[in-house]
PDB file of C-alpha atoms in Angstrom:
ATOM      1  CA  UNK A   1      72.461  94.486  39.963  1.00  0.00           C
ATOM      2  CA  UNK A   2      75.930  95.959  39.454  1.00  0.00           C
ATOM      3  CA  UNK A   3      77.888  93.356  37.507  1.00  0.00           C
ATOM      4  CA  UNK A   4      78.036  89.729  36.424  1.00  0.00           C
ATOM      5  CA  UNK A   5      80.922  87.437  35.574  1.00  0.00           C
ATOM      6  CA  UNK A   6      80.694  84.142  33.742  1.00  0.00           C
ATOM      7  CA  UNK A   7      82.366  81.394  35.743  1.00  0.00           C
ATOM      8  CA  UNK A   8      83.685  78.396  33.835  1.00  0.00           C
ATOM      9  CA  UNK A   9      81.227  77.381  31.108  1.00  0.00           C
ATOM     10  CA  UNK A  10      77.847  77.239  32.749  1.00  0.00           C
ATOM     11  CA  UNK A  11      77.828  79.327  35.919  1.00  0.00           C
ATOM     12  CA  UNK A  12      77.589  83.003  36.808  1.00  0.00           C
ATOM     13  CA  UNK A  13      78.811  85.212  39.657  1.00  0.00           C
ATOM     14  CA  UNK A  14      76.573  88.229  40.189  1.00  0.00           C
ATOM     15  CA  UNK A  15      77.387  91.289  42.295  1.00  0.00           C
ATOM     16  CA  UNK A  16      74.373  93.143  43.700  1.00  0.00           C
ATOM     17  CA  UNK A  17      73.978  96.242  45.813  1.00  0.00           C
ATOM     18  CA  UNK A  18      71.126  95.244  48.098  1.00  0.00           C
ATOM     19  CA  UNK A  19      68.809  97.395  50.186  1.00  0.00           C
ATOM     20  CA  UNK A  20      69.087  95.142  53.241  1.00  0.00           C
ATOM     21  CA  UNK A  21      72.752  94.125  53.282  1.00  0.00           C
ATOM     22  CA  UNK A  22      74.762  96.385  50.998  1.00  0.00           C
ATOM     23  CA  UNK A  23      77.127  94.740  48.547  1.00  0.00           C
ATOM     24  CA  UNK A  24      76.658  90.998  48.025  1.00  0.00           C
ATOM     25  CA  UNK A  25      77.982  88.478  45.498  1.00  0.00           C
ATOM     26  CA  UNK A  26      75.899  85.487  44.430  1.00  0.00           C
ATOM     27  CA  UNK A  27      76.799  82.248  42.703  1.00  0.00           C
ATOM     28  CA  UNK A  28      74.362  80.919  40.108  1.00  0.00           C
ATOM     29  CA  UNK A  29      75.281  77.345  39.340  1.00  0.00           C
ATOM     30  CA  UNK A  30      74.535  76.033  35.833  1.00  0.00           C
ATOM     31  CA  UNK A  31      73.044  79.386  34.786  1.00  0.00           C
ATOM     32  CA  UNK A  32      73.577  78.531  31.112  1.00  0.00           C
ATOM     33  CA  UNK A  33      72.728  74.843  31.235  1.00  0.00           C
ATOM     34  CA  UNK A  34      68.996  74.835  30.550  1.00  0.00           C
ATOM     35  CA  UNK A  35      66.597  76.906  28.503  1.00  0.00           C
ATOM     36  CA  UNK A  36      64.753  77.978  31.649  1.00  0.00           C
ATOM     37  CA  UNK A  37      67.936  79.224  33.271  1.00  0.00           C
ATOM     38  CA  UNK A  38      69.119  80.872  30.069  1.00  0.00           C
ATOM     39  CA  UNK A  39      65.944  82.941  30.027  1.00  0.00           C
ATOM     40  CA  UNK A  40      66.789  84.101  33.541  1.00  0.00           C
ATOM     41  CA  UNK A  41      70.152  85.415  32.331  1.00  0.00           C
ATOM     42  CA  UNK A  42      68.197  88.419  31.041  1.00  0.00           C
ATOM     43  CA  UNK A  43      67.618  89.368  34.679  1.00  0.00           C
ATOM     44  CA  UNK A  44      71.312  89.958  35.210  1.00  0.00           C
ATOM     45  CA  UNK A  45      71.869  92.886  32.882  1.00  0.00           C
ATOM     46  CA  UNK A  46      73.719  95.936  34.263  1.00  0.00           C
ATOM     47  CA  UNK A  47      71.716  97.975  36.799  1.00  0.00           C
ATOM     48  CA  UNK A  48      68.567  95.881  36.547  1.00  0.00           C
ATOM     49  CA  UNK A  49      66.439  96.317  39.666  1.00  0.00           C
ATOM     50  CA  UNK A  50      65.827  92.864  41.099  1.00  0.00           C
ATOM     51  CA  UNK A  51      63.603  91.420  43.775  1.00  0.00           C
ATOM     52  CA  UNK A  52      65.541  88.627  45.415  1.00  0.00           C
ATOM     53  CA  UNK A  53      65.060  86.089  48.150  1.00  0.00           C
ATOM     54  CA  UNK A  54      68.266  84.823  49.701  1.00  0.00           C
ATOM     55  CA  UNK A  55      69.547  83.460  52.989  1.00  0.00           C
ATOM     56  CA  UNK A  56      72.758  85.389  53.627  1.00  0.00           C
ATOM     57  CA  UNK A  57      75.406  83.499  55.563  1.00  0.00           C
ATOM     58  CA  UNK A  58      77.555  86.652  55.854  1.00  0.00           C
ATOM     59  CA  UNK A  59      80.788  84.687  55.984  1.00  0.00           C
ATOM     60  CA  UNK A  60      82.535  86.632  53.234  1.00  0.00           C
ATOM     61  CA  UNK A  61      81.861  83.903  50.695  1.00  0.00           C
ATOM     62  CA  UNK A  62      79.486  83.762  47.744  1.00  0.00           C
ATOM     63  CA  UNK A  63      75.789  83.704  48.584  1.00  0.00           C
ATOM     64  CA  UNK A  64      72.953  81.880  46.779  1.00  0.00           C
ATOM     65  CA  UNK A  65      69.574  83.033  45.504  1.00  0.00           C
ATOM     66  CA  UNK A  66      66.456  81.195  46.579  1.00  0.00           C
ATOM     67  CA  UNK A  67      64.330  83.211  44.189  1.00  0.00           C
ATOM     68  CA  UNK A  68      64.970  86.130  41.851  1.00  0.00           C
ATOM     69  CA  UNK A  69      62.789  88.237  39.546  1.00  0.00           C
ATOM     70  CA  UNK A  70      62.696  91.696  38.029  1.00  0.00           C
ATOM     71  CA  UNK A  71      61.286  94.225  40.494  1.00  0.00           C
ATOM     72  CA  UNK A  72      60.842  96.972  37.892  1.00  0.00           C
ATOM     73  CA  UNK A  73      61.163  95.821  34.262  1.00  0.00           C
ATOM     74  CA  UNK A  74      62.637  98.585  32.121  1.00  0.00           C
ATOM     75  CA  UNK A  75      60.715  99.864  29.108  1.00  0.00           C
ATOM     76  CA  UNK A  76      63.463 101.765  27.273  1.00  0.00           C
ATOM     77  CA  UNK A  77      66.827 101.093  28.908  1.00  0.00           C
ATOM     78  CA  UNK A  78      67.481  97.800  27.124  1.00  0.00           C
ATOM     79  CA  UNK A  79      66.222  98.934  23.697  1.00  0.00           C
ATOM     80  CA  UNK A  80      67.738 102.425  23.418  1.00  0.00           C
ATOM     81  CA  UNK A  81      71.438 102.226  22.489  1.00  0.00           C
ATOM     82  CA  UNK A  82      72.248 105.524  24.202  1.00  0.00           C
ATOM     83  CA  UNK A  83      70.602 104.448  27.452  1.00  0.00           C
ATOM     84  CA  UNK A  84      72.160 100.992  27.292  1.00  0.00           C
ATOM     85  CA  UNK A  85      75.618 102.511  26.874  1.00  0.00           C
ATOM     86  CA  UNK A  86      75.078 104.919  29.786  1.00  0.00           C
ATOM     87  CA  UNK A  87      73.914 102.058  32.014  1.00  0.00           C
ATOM     88  CA  UNK A  88      76.948  99.909  31.167  1.00  0.00           C
ATOM     89  CA  UNK A  89      79.230 102.858  31.928  1.00  0.00           C
ATOM     90  CA  UNK A  90      77.529 103.625  35.236  1.00  0.00           C
ATOM     91  CA  UNK A  91      77.555  99.982  36.288  1.00  0.00           C
ATOM     92  CA  UNK A  92      81.341 100.043  35.911  1.00  0.00           C
ATOM     93  CA  UNK A  93      81.539 103.247  37.952  1.00  0.00           C
ATOM     94  CA  UNK A  94      79.482 101.671  40.744  1.00  0.00           C
ATOM     95  CA  UNK A  95      81.498  98.461  40.557  1.00  0.00           C
ATOM     96  CA  UNK A  96      84.658 100.425  41.329  1.00  0.00           C
ATOM     97  CA  UNK A  97      83.267 102.805  43.948  1.00  0.00           C
ATOM     98  CA  UNK A  98      80.798 100.781  46.063  1.00  0.00           C
ATOM     99  CA  UNK A  99      82.955  98.528  48.189  1.00  0.00           C
ATOM    100  CA  UNK A 100      81.419  98.443  51.635  1.00  0.00           C
ATOM    101  CA  UNK A 101      79.588  95.290  52.626  1.00  0.00           C
ATOM    102  CA  UNK A 102      77.272  97.321  54.815  1.00  0.00           C
ATOM    103  CA  UNK A 103      73.787  98.466  54.013  1.00  0.00           C
ATOM    104  CA  UNK A 104      73.325 102.009  52.759  1.00  0.00           C
ATOM    105  CA  UNK A 105      69.602 102.402  52.281  1.00  0.00           C
ATOM    106  CA  UNK A 106      69.798 106.067  51.283  1.00  0.00           C
ATOM    107  CA  UNK A 107      72.185 105.301  48.413  1.00  0.00           C
ATOM    108  CA  UNK A 108      70.092 102.294  47.388  1.00  0.00           C
ATOM    109  CA  UNK A 109      66.878 104.336  47.229  1.00  0.00           C
ATOM    110  CA  UNK A 110      68.598 107.177  45.399  1.00  0.00           C
ATOM    111  CA  UNK A 111      69.913 104.811  42.698  1.00  0.00           C
ATOM    112  CA  UNK A 112      66.558 103.045  42.338  1.00  0.00           C
ATOM    113  CA  UNK A 113      64.679 106.340  41.970  1.00  0.00           C
ATOM    114  CA  UNK A 114      67.242 107.715  39.506  1.00  0.00           C
ATOM    115  CA  UNK A 115      67.167 104.605  37.317  1.00  0.00           C
ATOM    116  CA  UNK A 116      63.369 104.594  37.141  1.00  0.00           C
ATOM    117  CA  UNK A 117      63.471 108.286  36.158  1.00  0.00           C
ATOM    118  CA  UNK A 118      66.068 107.441  33.498  1.00  0.00           C
ATOM    119  CA  UNK A 119      63.870 104.694  32.042  1.00  0.00           C
ATOM    120  CA  UNK A 120      60.863 107.012  31.711  1.00  0.00           C
ATOM    121  CA  UNK A 121      62.525 110.124  30.223  1.00  0.00           C
ATOM    122  CA  UNK A 122      63.935 110.887  26.787  1.00  0.00           C
ATOM    123  CA  UNK A 123      66.366 113.757  27.473  1.00  0.00           C
ATOM    124  CA  UNK A 124      69.121 111.847  29.257  1.00  0.00           C
ATOM    125  CA  UNK A 125      72.379 113.172  27.793  1.00  0.00           C
ATOM    126  CA  UNK A 126      73.463 114.571  31.181  1.00  0.00           C
ATOM    127  CA  UNK A 127      72.187 111.694  33.319  1.00  0.00           C
ATOM    128  CA  UNK A 128      75.554 110.026  33.891  1.00  0.00           C
ATOM    129  CA  UNK A 129      77.169 113.341  34.839  1.00  0.00           C
ATOM    130  CA  UNK A 130      74.465 114.251  37.354  1.00  0.00           C
ATOM    131  CA  UNK A 131      74.418 110.738  38.805  1.00  0.00           C
ATOM    132  CA  UNK A 132      78.197 110.703  39.275  1.00  0.00           C
ATOM    133  CA  UNK A 133      78.012 114.075  41.016  1.00  0.00           C
ATOM    134  CA  UNK A 134      75.144 113.017  43.288  1.00  0.00           C
ATOM    135  CA  UNK A 135      76.816 109.722  44.235  1.00  0.00           C
ATOM    136  CA  UNK A 136      79.713 111.662  45.778  1.00  0.00           C
ATOM    137  CA  UNK A 137      77.266 112.789  48.493  1.00  0.00           C
ATOM    138  CA  UNK A 138      76.924 109.179  49.636  1.00  0.00           C
ATOM    139  CA  UNK A 139      80.629 108.383  49.270  1.00  0.00           C
ATOM    140  CA  UNK A 140      81.709 111.373  51.337  1.00  0.00           C
ATOM    141  CA  UNK A 141      83.386 113.720  48.851  1.00  0.00           C
ATOM    142  CA  UNK A 142      80.618 115.909  47.460  1.00  0.00           C
ATOM    143  CA  UNK A 143      82.132 119.301  46.548  1.00  0.00           C
ATOM    144  CA  UNK A 144      81.414 122.274  48.760  1.00  0.00           C
ATOM    145  CA  UNK A 145      78.812 124.657  47.377  1.00  0.00           C
ATOM    146  CA  UNK A 146      80.515 127.177  45.063  1.00  0.00           C
ATOM    147  CA  UNK A 147      81.392 130.659  46.294  1.00  0.00           C
ATOM    148  CA  UNK A 148      81.092 133.239  43.527  1.00  0.00           C
ATOM    149  CA  UNK A 149      84.319 134.985  44.445  1.00  0.00           C
ATOM    150  CA  UNK A 150      86.359 131.793  44.191  1.00  0.00           C
ATOM    151  CA  UNK A 151      87.414 131.074  40.602  1.00  0.00           C
ATOM    152  CA  UNK A 152      89.162 127.719  41.019  1.00  0.00           C
ATOM    153  CA  UNK A 153      88.022 124.283  42.172  1.00  0.00           C
ATOM    154  CA  UNK A 154      90.659 122.393  44.129  1.00  0.00           C
ATOM    155  CA  UNK A 155      90.280 118.667  43.432  1.00  0.00           C
ATOM    156  CA  UNK A 156      91.947 117.025  46.439  1.00  0.00           C
ATOM    157  CA  UNK A 157      90.014 118.946  49.109  1.00  0.00           C
ATOM    158  CA  UNK A 158      86.836 119.406  47.056  1.00  0.00           C
ATOM    159  CA  UNK A 159      86.656 123.144  47.733  1.00  0.00           C
ATOM    160  CA  UNK A 160      86.550 126.368  45.735  1.00  0.00           C
ATOM    161  CA  UNK A 161      89.467 128.720  46.211  1.00  0.00           C
ATOM    162  CA  UNK A 162      90.584 132.151  44.940  1.00  0.00           C
ATOM    163  CA  UNK A 163      94.080 130.812  44.284  1.00  0.00           C
ATOM    164  CA  UNK A 164      95.135 128.379  41.583  1.00  0.00           C
ATOM    165  CA  UNK A 165      97.371 125.448  42.425  1.00  0.00           C
ATOM    166  CA  UNK A 166      98.533 122.378  40.530  1.00  0.00           C
ATOM    167  CA  UNK A 167      95.477 120.400  41.710  1.00  0.00           C
ATOM    168  CA  UNK A 168      92.977 123.072  40.637  1.00  0.00           C
ATOM    169  CA  UNK A 169      90.710 123.198  37.612  1.00  0.00           C
ATOM    170  CA  UNK A 170      91.055 126.153  35.272  1.00  0.00           C
ATOM    171  CA  UNK A 171      88.590 129.051  35.504  1.00  0.00           C
ATOM    172  CA  UNK A 172      86.682 127.696  32.484  1.00  0.00           C
ATOM    173  CA  UNK A 173      86.565 124.169  33.895  1.00  0.00           C
ATOM    174  CA  UNK A 174      85.533 125.478  37.310  1.00  0.00           C
ATOM    175  CA  UNK A 175      82.633 127.418  35.793  1.00  0.00           C
ATOM    176  CA  UNK A 176      81.440 124.250  34.029  1.00  0.00           C
ATOM    177  CA  UNK A 177      81.752 122.301  37.272  1.00  0.00           C
ATOM    178  CA  UNK A 178      79.750 124.949  39.154  1.00  0.00           C
ATOM    179  CA  UNK A 179      76.951 124.612  36.608  1.00  0.00           C
ATOM    180  CA  UNK A 180      76.898 120.834  37.004  1.00  0.00           C
ATOM    181  CA  UNK A 181      76.688 121.033  40.804  1.00  0.00           C
ATOM    182  CA  UNK A 182      73.478 123.059  40.503  1.00  0.00           C
ATOM    183  CA  UNK A 183      71.738 120.587  38.186  1.00  0.00           C
ATOM    184  CA  UNK A 184      69.063 118.054  39.083  1.00  0.00           C
ATOM    185  CA  UNK A 185      67.627 115.370  36.829  1.00  0.00           C
ATOM    186  CA  UNK A 186      64.502 117.339  36.012  1.00  0.00           C
ATOM    187  CA  UNK A 187      66.215 120.630  35.090  1.00  0.00           C
ATOM    188  CA  UNK A 188      69.168 119.477  33.005  1.00  0.00           C
ATOM    189  CA  UNK A 189      67.861 119.528  29.433  1.00  0.00           C
ATOM    190  CA  UNK A 190      70.300 121.113  26.951  1.00  0.00           C
ATOM    191  CA  UNK A 191      72.579 122.323  29.734  1.00  0.00           C
ATOM    192  CA  UNK A 192      75.844 121.506  27.968  1.00  0.00           C
ATOM    193  CA  UNK A 193      77.352 121.177  24.515  1.00  0.00           C
ATOM    194  CA  UNK A 194      79.014 117.908  23.495  1.00  0.00           C
ATOM    195  CA  UNK A 195      82.522 119.223  24.158  1.00  0.00           C
ATOM    196  CA  UNK A 196      81.455 120.517  27.575  1.00  0.00           C
ATOM    197  CA  UNK A 197      80.078 117.097  28.500  1.00  0.00           C
ATOM    198  CA  UNK A 198      83.355 115.474  27.510  1.00  0.00           C
ATOM    199  CA  UNK A 199      85.265 117.964  29.667  1.00  0.00           C
ATOM    200  CA  UNK A 200      82.959 117.388  32.634  1.00  0.00           C
ATOM    201  CA  UNK A 201      83.235 113.619  32.286  1.00  0.00           C
ATOM    202  CA  UNK A 202      87.039 113.851  32.408  1.00  0.00           C
ATOM    203  CA  UNK A 203      86.842 116.134  35.461  1.00  0.00           C
ATOM    204  CA  UNK A 204      84.493 113.746  37.289  1.00  0.00           C
ATOM    205  CA  UNK A 205      86.642 110.698  36.538  1.00  0.00           C
ATOM    206  CA  UNK A 206      89.730 112.564  37.762  1.00  0.00           C
ATOM    207  CA  UNK A 207      87.823 113.668  40.863  1.00  0.00           C
ATOM    208  CA  UNK A 208      86.804 110.078  41.642  1.00  0.00           C
ATOM    209  CA  UNK A 209      90.400 108.956  41.125  1.00  0.00           C
ATOM    210  CA  UNK A 210      91.602 111.584  43.622  1.00  0.00           C
ATOM    211  CA  UNK A 211      89.195 110.387  46.311  1.00  0.00           C
ATOM    212  CA  UNK A 212      88.867 106.623  45.791  1.00  0.00           C
ATOM    213  CA  UNK A 213      91.936 104.436  46.136  1.00  0.00           C
ATOM    214  CA  UNK A 214      92.296 102.063  43.216  1.00  0.00           C
ATOM    215  CA  UNK A 215      89.506 103.663  41.184  1.00  0.00           C
ATOM    216  CA  UNK A 216      89.699 102.485  37.556  1.00  0.00           C
ATOM    217  CA  UNK A 217      88.435 104.243  34.473  1.00  0.00           C
ATOM    218  CA  UNK A 218      85.580 102.251  32.936  1.00  0.00           C
ATOM    219  CA  UNK A 219      86.371 100.137  29.900  1.00  0.00           C
ATOM    220  CA  UNK A 220      83.165 101.426  28.309  1.00  0.00           C
ATOM    221  CA  UNK A 221      84.379 105.048  28.422  1.00  0.00           C
ATOM    222  CA  UNK A 222      85.381 105.122  24.739  1.00  0.00           C
ATOM    223  CA  UNK A 223      82.007 103.723  23.677  1.00  0.00           C
ATOM    224  CA  UNK A 224      80.238 106.365  25.763  1.00  0.00           C
ATOM    225  CA  UNK A 225      82.300 109.115  24.145  1.00  0.00           C
ATOM    226  CA  UNK A 226      81.477 107.715  20.715  1.00  0.00           C
ATOM    227  CA  UNK A 227      77.749 107.719  21.464  1.00  0.00           C
ATOM    228  CA  UNK A 228      77.838 111.397  22.427  1.00  0.00           C
ATOM    229  CA  UNK A 229      80.310 112.609  19.809  1.00  0.00           C
TER     230      UNK A 229
END
């Protein structure tokens, strides 16, 4: 589940990235009207993994759930303030970058696997950085693999170059970026200092903005920075 929006007083509009049909929006009428429904609101927290039954009309309008439940209840995500903040931030990132109403099973399975890893591990300070980097593979602008002789990363083409231009990172920033490209979730512990993470986060947000029209910086960015300061 990517995002939810309260509609009028009692209803909810939920945006989900589904395995079978890509991006879908659902209308939950009277979601806040009864105790039973109010308990279900807990399902619709950012990046919860849901099991849903729905008959999609595929007419570009809001769809309706027949049945919904948690597919994989989290054990730590909703009780650890650091993890909760990261999830809110990443849900905003996904909200702004997943736009296609077509299925993308490889991206779906990657996100599901990554989120379950996140829930079961303690060292997660670099999770959002690695996830943002990996997502670019599915969106079509993953950087080329770094060449040692090229000292600058050029943001608009996503390539490493020996010459610096106005759209290039500095040598120091490029070296940080090269290190991030090499990381995977299970080998990232203590890879960066706090200031380096902040620099990398800015680089990634700028990189997304270069390659995604209308990309917006998440409102939760300041909270994320505060958590890791």
